[in-house]
Coordinates of N, CA and C in Angstrom, one line a residue:
X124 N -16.2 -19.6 6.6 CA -17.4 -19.0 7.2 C -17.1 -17.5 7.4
X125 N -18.0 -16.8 7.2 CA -17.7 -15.2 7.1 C -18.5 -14.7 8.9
X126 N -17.7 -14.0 9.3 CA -17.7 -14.0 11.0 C -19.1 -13.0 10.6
X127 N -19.1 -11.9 9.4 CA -19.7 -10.7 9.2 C -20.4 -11.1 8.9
X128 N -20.5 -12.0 7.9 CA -22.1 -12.2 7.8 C -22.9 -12.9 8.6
X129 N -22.3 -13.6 9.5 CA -23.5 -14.1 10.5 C -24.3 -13.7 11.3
X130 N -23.8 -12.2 11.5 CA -24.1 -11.0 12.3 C -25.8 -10.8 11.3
X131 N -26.8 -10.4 12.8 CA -27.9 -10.2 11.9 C -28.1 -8.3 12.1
X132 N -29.0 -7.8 11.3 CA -29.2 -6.7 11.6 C -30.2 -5.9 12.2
X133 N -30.1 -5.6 12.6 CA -31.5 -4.9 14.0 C -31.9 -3.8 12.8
X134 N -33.2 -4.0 12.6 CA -33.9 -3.1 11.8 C -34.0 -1.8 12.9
X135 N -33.5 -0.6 13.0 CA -34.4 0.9 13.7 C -35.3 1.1 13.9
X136 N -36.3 1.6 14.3 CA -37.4 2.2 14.7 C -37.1 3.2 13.7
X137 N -38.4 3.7 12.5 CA -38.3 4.6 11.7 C -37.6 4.3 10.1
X138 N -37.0 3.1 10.2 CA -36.7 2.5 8.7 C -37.7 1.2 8.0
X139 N -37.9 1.5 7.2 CA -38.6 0.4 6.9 C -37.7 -0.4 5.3
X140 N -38.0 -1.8 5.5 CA -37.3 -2.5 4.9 C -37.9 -3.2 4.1
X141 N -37.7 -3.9 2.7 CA -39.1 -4.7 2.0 C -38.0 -5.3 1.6
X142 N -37.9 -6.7 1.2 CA -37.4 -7.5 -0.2 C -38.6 -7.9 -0.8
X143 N -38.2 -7.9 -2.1 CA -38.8 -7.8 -2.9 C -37.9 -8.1 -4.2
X144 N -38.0 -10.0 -4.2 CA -37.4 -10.8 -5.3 C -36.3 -11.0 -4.4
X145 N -34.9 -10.3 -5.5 CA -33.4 -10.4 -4.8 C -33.1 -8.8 -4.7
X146 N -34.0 -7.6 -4.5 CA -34.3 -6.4 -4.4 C -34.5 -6.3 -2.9
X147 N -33.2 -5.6 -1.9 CA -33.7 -5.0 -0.2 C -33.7 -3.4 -0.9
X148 N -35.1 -3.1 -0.3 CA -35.2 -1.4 -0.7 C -35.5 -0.9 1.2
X149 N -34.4 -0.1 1.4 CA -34.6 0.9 2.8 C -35.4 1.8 2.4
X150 N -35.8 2.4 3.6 CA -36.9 3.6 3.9 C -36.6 4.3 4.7
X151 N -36.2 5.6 4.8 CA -36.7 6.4 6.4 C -37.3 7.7 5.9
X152 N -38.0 8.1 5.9 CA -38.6 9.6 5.4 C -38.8 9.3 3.8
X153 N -37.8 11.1 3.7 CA -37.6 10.9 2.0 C -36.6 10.1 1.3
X154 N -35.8 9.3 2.5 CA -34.6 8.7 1.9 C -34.7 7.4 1.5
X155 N -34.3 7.0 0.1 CA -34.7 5.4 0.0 C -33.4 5.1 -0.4
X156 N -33.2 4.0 0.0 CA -31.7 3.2 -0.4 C -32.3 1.4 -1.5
X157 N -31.5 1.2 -2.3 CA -32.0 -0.2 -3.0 C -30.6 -0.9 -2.5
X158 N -30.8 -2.1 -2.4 CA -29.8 -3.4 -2.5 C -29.9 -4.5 -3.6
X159 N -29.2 -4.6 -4.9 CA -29.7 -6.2 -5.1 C -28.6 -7.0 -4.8
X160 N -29.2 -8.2 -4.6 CA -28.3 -9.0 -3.6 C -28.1 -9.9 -4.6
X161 N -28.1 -10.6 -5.9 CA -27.9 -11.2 -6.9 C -28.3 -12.6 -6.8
X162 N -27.5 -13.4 -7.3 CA -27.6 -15.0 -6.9 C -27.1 -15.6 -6.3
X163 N -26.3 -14.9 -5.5 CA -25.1 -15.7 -4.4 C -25.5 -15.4 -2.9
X164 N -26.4 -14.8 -2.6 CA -26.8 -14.5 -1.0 C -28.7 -14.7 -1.2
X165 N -28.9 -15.3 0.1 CA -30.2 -15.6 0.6 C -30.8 -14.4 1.5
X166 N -31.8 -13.4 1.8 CA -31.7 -12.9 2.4 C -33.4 -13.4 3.2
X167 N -33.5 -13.2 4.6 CA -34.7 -13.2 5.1 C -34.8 -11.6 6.3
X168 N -35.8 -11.6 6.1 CA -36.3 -10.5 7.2 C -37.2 -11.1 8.4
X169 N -36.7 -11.0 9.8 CA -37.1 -12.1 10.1 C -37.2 -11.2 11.9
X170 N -38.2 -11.1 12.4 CA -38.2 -10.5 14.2 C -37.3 -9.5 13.9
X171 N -37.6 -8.5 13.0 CA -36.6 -7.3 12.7 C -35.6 -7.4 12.9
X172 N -35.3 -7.9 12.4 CA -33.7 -8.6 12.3 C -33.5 -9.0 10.1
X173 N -32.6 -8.4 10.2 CA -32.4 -9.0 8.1 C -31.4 -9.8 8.4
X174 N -31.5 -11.1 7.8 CA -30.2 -12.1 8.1 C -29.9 -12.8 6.9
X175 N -28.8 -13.0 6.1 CA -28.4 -13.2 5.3 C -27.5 -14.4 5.3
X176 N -27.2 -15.4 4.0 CA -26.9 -16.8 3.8 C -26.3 -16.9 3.0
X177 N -25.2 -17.9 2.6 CA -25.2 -17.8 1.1 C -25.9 -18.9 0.5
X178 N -26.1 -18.7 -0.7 CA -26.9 -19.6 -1.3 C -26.1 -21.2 -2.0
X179 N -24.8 -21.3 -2.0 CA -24.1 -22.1 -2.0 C -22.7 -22.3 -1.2
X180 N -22.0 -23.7 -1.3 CA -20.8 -23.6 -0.5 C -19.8 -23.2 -1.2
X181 N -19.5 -22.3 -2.6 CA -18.6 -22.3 -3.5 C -18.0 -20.7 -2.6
X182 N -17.0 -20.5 -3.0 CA -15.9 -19.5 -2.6 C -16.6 -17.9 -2.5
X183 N -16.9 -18.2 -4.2 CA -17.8 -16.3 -5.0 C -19.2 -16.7 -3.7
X184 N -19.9 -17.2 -3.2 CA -20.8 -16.8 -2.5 C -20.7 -16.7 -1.0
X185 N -19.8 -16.9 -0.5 CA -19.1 -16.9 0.3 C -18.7 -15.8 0.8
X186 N -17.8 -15.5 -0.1 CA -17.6 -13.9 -0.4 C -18.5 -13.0 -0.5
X187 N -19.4 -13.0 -1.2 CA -21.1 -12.4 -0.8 C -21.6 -12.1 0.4
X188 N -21.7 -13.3 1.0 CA -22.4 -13.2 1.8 C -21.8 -12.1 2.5
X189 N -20.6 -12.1 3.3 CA -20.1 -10.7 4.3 C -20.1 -9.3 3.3
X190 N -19.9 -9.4 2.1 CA -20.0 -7.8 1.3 C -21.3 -7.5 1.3
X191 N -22.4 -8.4 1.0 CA -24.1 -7.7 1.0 C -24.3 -7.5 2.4
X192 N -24.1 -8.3 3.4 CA -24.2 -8.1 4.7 C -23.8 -6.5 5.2
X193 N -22.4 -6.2 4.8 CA -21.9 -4.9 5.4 C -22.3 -3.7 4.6
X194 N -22.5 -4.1 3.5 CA -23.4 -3.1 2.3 C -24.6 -2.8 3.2
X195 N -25.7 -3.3 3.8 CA -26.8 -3.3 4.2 C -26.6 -2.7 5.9
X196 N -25.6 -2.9 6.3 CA -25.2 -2.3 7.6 C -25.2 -1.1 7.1
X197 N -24.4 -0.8 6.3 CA -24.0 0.9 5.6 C -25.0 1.4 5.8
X198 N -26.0 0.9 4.5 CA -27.1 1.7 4.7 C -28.0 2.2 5.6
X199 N -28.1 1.3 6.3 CA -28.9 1.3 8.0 C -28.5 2.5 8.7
X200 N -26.8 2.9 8.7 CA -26.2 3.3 9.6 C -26.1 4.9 9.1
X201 N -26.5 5.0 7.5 CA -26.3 6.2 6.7 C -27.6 6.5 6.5
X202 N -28.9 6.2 6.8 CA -30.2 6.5 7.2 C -30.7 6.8 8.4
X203 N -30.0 6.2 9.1 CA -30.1 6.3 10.9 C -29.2 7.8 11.6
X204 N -27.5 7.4 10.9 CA -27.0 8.8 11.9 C -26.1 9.2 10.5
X205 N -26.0 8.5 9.7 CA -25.1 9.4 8.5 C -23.7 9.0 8.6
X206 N -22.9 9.5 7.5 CA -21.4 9.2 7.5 C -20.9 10.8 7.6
X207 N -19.1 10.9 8.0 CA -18.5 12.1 8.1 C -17.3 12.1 7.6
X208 N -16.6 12.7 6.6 CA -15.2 13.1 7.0 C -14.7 14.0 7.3
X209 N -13.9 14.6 7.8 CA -13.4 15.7 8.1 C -11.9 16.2 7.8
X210 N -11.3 17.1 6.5 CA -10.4 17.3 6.1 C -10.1 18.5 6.6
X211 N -8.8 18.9 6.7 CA -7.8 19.6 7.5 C -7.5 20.5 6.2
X212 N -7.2 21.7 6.3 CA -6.5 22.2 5.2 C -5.1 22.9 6.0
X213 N -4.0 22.9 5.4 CA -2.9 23.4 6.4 C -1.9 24.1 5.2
X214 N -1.6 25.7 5.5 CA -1.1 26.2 4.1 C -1.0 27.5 4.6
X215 N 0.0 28.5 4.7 CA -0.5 29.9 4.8 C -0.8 30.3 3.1
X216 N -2.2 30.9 3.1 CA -2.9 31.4 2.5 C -4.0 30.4 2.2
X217 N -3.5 29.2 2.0 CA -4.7 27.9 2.3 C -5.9 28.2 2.8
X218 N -7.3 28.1 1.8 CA -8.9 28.1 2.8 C -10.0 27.7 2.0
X219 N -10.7 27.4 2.3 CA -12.0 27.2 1.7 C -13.2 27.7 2.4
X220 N -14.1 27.9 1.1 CA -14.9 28.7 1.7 C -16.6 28.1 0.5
X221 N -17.6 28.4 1.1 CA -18.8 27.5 0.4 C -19.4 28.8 -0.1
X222 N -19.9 28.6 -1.4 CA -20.7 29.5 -2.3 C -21.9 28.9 -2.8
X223 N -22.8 28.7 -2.1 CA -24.1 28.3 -2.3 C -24.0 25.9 -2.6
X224 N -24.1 25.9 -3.5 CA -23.6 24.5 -4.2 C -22.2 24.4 -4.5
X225 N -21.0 25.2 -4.3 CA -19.8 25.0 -5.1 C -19.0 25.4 -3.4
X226 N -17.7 24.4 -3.5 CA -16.7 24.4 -2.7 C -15.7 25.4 -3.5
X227 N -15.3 26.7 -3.0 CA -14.5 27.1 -3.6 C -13.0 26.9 -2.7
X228 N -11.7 26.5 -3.0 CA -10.7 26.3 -2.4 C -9.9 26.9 -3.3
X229 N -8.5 27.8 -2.5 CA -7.7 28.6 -2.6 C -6.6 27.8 -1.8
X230 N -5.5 27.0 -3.1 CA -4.8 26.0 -2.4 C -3.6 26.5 -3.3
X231 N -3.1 27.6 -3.0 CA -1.7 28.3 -3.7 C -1.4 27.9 -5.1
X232 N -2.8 27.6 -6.0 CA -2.1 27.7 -7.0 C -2.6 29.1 -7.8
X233 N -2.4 29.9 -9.1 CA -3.0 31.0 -9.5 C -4.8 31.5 -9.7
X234 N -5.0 30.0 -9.7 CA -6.6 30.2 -9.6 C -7.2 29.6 -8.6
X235 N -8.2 30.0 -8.1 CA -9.2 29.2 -7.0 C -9.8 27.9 -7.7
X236 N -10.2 26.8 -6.7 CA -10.5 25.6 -7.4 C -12.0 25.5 -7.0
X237 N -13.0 25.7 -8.2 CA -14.5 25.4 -8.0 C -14.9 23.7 -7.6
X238 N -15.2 23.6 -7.1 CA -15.5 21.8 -6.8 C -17.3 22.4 -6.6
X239 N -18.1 21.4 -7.7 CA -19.5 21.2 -7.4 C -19.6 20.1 -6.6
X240 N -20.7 20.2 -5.6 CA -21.1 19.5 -4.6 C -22.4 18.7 -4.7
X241 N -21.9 17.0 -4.7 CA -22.7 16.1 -5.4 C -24.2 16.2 -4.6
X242 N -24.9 15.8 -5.2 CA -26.7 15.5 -5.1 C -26.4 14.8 -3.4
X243 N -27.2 14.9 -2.3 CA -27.2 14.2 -1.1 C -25.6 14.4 -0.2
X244 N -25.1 15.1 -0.8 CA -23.8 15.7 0.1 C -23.8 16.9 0.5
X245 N -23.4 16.9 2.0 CA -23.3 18.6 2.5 C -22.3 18.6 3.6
X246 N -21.7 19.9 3.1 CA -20.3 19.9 3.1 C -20.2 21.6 3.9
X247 N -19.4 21.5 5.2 CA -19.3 22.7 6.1 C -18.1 23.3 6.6
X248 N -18.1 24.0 6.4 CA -16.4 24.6 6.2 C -16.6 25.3 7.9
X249 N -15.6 25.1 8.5 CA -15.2 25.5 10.0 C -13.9 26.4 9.6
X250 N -13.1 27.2 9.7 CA -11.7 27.6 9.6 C -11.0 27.3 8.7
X251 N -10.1 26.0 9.2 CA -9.3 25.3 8.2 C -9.7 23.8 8.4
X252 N -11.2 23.4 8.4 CA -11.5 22.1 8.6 C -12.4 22.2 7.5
X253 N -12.8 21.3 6.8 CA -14.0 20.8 5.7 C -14.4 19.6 6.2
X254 N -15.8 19.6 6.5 CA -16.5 18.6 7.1 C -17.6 18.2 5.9
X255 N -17.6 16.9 5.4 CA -18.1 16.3 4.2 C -18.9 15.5 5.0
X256 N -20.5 15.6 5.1 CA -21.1 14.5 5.5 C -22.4 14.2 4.8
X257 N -22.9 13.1 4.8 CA -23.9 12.3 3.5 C -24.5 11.3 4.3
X258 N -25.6 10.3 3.7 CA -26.1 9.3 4.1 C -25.3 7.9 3.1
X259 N -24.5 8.6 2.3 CA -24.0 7.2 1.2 C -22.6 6.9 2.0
X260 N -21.9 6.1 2.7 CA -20.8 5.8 2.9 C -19.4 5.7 1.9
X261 N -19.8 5.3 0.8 CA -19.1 5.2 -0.4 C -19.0 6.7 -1.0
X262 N -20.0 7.7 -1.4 CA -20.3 8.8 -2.1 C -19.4 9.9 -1.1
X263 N -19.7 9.8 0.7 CA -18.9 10.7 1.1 C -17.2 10.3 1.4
X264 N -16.6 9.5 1.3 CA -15.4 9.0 1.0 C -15.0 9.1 -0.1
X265 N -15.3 9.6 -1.2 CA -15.1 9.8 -2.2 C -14.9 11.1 -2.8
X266 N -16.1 11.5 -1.8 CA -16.1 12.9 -2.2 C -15.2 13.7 -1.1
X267 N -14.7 13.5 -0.5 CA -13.6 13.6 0.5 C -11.9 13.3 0.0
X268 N -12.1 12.6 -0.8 CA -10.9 11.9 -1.7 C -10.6 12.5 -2.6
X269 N -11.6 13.1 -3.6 CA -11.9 14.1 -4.3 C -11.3 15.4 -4.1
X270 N -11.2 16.0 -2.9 CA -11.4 17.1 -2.6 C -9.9 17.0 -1.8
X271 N -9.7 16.2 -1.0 CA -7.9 16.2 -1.1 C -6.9 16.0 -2.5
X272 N -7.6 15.4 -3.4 CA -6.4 15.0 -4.2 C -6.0 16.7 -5.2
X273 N -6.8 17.5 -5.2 CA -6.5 19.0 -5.6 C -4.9 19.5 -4.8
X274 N -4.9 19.2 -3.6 CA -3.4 19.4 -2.8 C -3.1 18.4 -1.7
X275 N -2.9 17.6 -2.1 CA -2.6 16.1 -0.9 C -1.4 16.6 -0.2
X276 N -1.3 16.2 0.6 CA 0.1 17.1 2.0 C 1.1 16.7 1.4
X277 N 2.1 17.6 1.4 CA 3.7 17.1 1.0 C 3.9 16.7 2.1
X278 N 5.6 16.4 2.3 CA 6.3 16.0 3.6 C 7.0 16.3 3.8
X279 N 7.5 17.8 3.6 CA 8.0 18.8 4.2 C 8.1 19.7 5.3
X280 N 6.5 20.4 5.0 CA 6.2 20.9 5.8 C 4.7 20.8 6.4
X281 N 4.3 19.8 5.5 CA 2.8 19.3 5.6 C 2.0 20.3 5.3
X282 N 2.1 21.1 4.4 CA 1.0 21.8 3.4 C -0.1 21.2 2.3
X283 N -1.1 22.0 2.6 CA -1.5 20.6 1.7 C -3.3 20.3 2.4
X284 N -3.6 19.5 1.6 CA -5.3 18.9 2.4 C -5.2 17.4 2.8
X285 N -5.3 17.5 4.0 CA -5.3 15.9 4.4 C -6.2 15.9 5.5
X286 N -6.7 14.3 5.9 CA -8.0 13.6 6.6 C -7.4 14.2 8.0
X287 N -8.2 14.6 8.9 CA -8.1 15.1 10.4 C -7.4 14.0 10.9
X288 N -7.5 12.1 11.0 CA -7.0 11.5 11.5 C -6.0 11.0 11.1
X289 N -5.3 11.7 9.9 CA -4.4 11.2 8.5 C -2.8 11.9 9.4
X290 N -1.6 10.6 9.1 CA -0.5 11.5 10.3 C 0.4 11.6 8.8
X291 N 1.2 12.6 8.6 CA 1.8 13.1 8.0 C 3.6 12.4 8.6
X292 N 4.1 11.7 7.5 CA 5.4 11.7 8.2 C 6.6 12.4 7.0
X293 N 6.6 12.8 7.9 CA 7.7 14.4 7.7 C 9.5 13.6 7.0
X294 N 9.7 14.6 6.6 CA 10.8 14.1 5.8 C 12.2 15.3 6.0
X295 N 13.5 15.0 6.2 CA 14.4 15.7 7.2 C 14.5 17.1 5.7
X296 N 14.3 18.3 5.7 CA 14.8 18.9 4.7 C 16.5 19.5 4.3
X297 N 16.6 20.3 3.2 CA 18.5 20.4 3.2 C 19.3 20.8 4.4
X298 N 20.0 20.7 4.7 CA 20.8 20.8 5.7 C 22.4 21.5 5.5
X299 N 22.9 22.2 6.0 CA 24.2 23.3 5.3 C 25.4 22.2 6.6
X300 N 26.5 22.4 5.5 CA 27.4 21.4 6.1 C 28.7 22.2 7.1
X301 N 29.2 22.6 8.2 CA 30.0 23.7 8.6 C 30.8 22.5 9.3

């Protein structure tokens, strides 16, 4: 029994929801999100609440049921207040800096690194923080992943682009023998 999917979902004030077949399409303003939920989950809309089933007792739907379930939370929660991540840059000479649609980063190597900035992402440079935030949960995690793997932290001295909550473990360097 999937603990997640039994969980129903409180539709917002301001989203609107339709199924339509095996099609959940969200709504809030200009933002639309689609779900298809295939042949292995049942969905009903029901006292504003979306509650989901699976459609048999076999394993694959089972499994369904909690991944459409938390897929559909996502989107609720990335129309409602959005997703964030927030990357650290740590380097002397290390920075980034925004030029209209392009992340430009200066991560010690001879050239600066242009990164274009995908459709529905916006992305705010503080200091040495880059803050990536979107309504897709998947799209801004990625694009955050993206954008570390250009200089992922060593373990030296921890230079490098890594997640604000990301702990760095440090590694002893050479040592002179007297």
């Amino acid at each position: 029994m999937s603990r997640i999917g039994k969980q129903p979902i409180a539709i917002p004030s301001g989203v609107e929801v339709k199924l339509e077949g095996n099609l959940l399409k969200f709504k809030k303003g200009n933002l639309a999100k689609e779900l298809d939920t295939k042949a292995h989950v049942n969905v009903e809309i029901k006292d504003n609440n979306i509650l989901f089933s699976p459609k048999g007792e076999d394993r694959q739907s089972r499994a369904y049921w909690g991944t459409y379930r938390a897929l559909a939370y996502n989107i609720v929660v990335g129309l409602t207040q959005g997703f964030s991540k927030t990357l650290e840059i740590n380097g002397v000479g290390y920075k980034a800096a925004l030029k209209g649609k392009i992340l430009e980063l200066s991560l010690g190597f001879s050239h600066p690194i242009n990164y274009n900035i995908p459709e529905g992402i916006e992305i705010v440079v503080d200091k040495n923080n880059v803050i990536v935030k979107g309504s897709d949960k998947q799209v801004v995690g990625q694009v955050a992943a993206q954008i570390r793997e250009f200089r992922p932290p060593e373990p030296y001295k921890g230079k490098g682009v890594k997640y604000s909550d990301e702990r760095i473990i440090r590694k002893a360097g050479k040592t002179s023998k007297k």
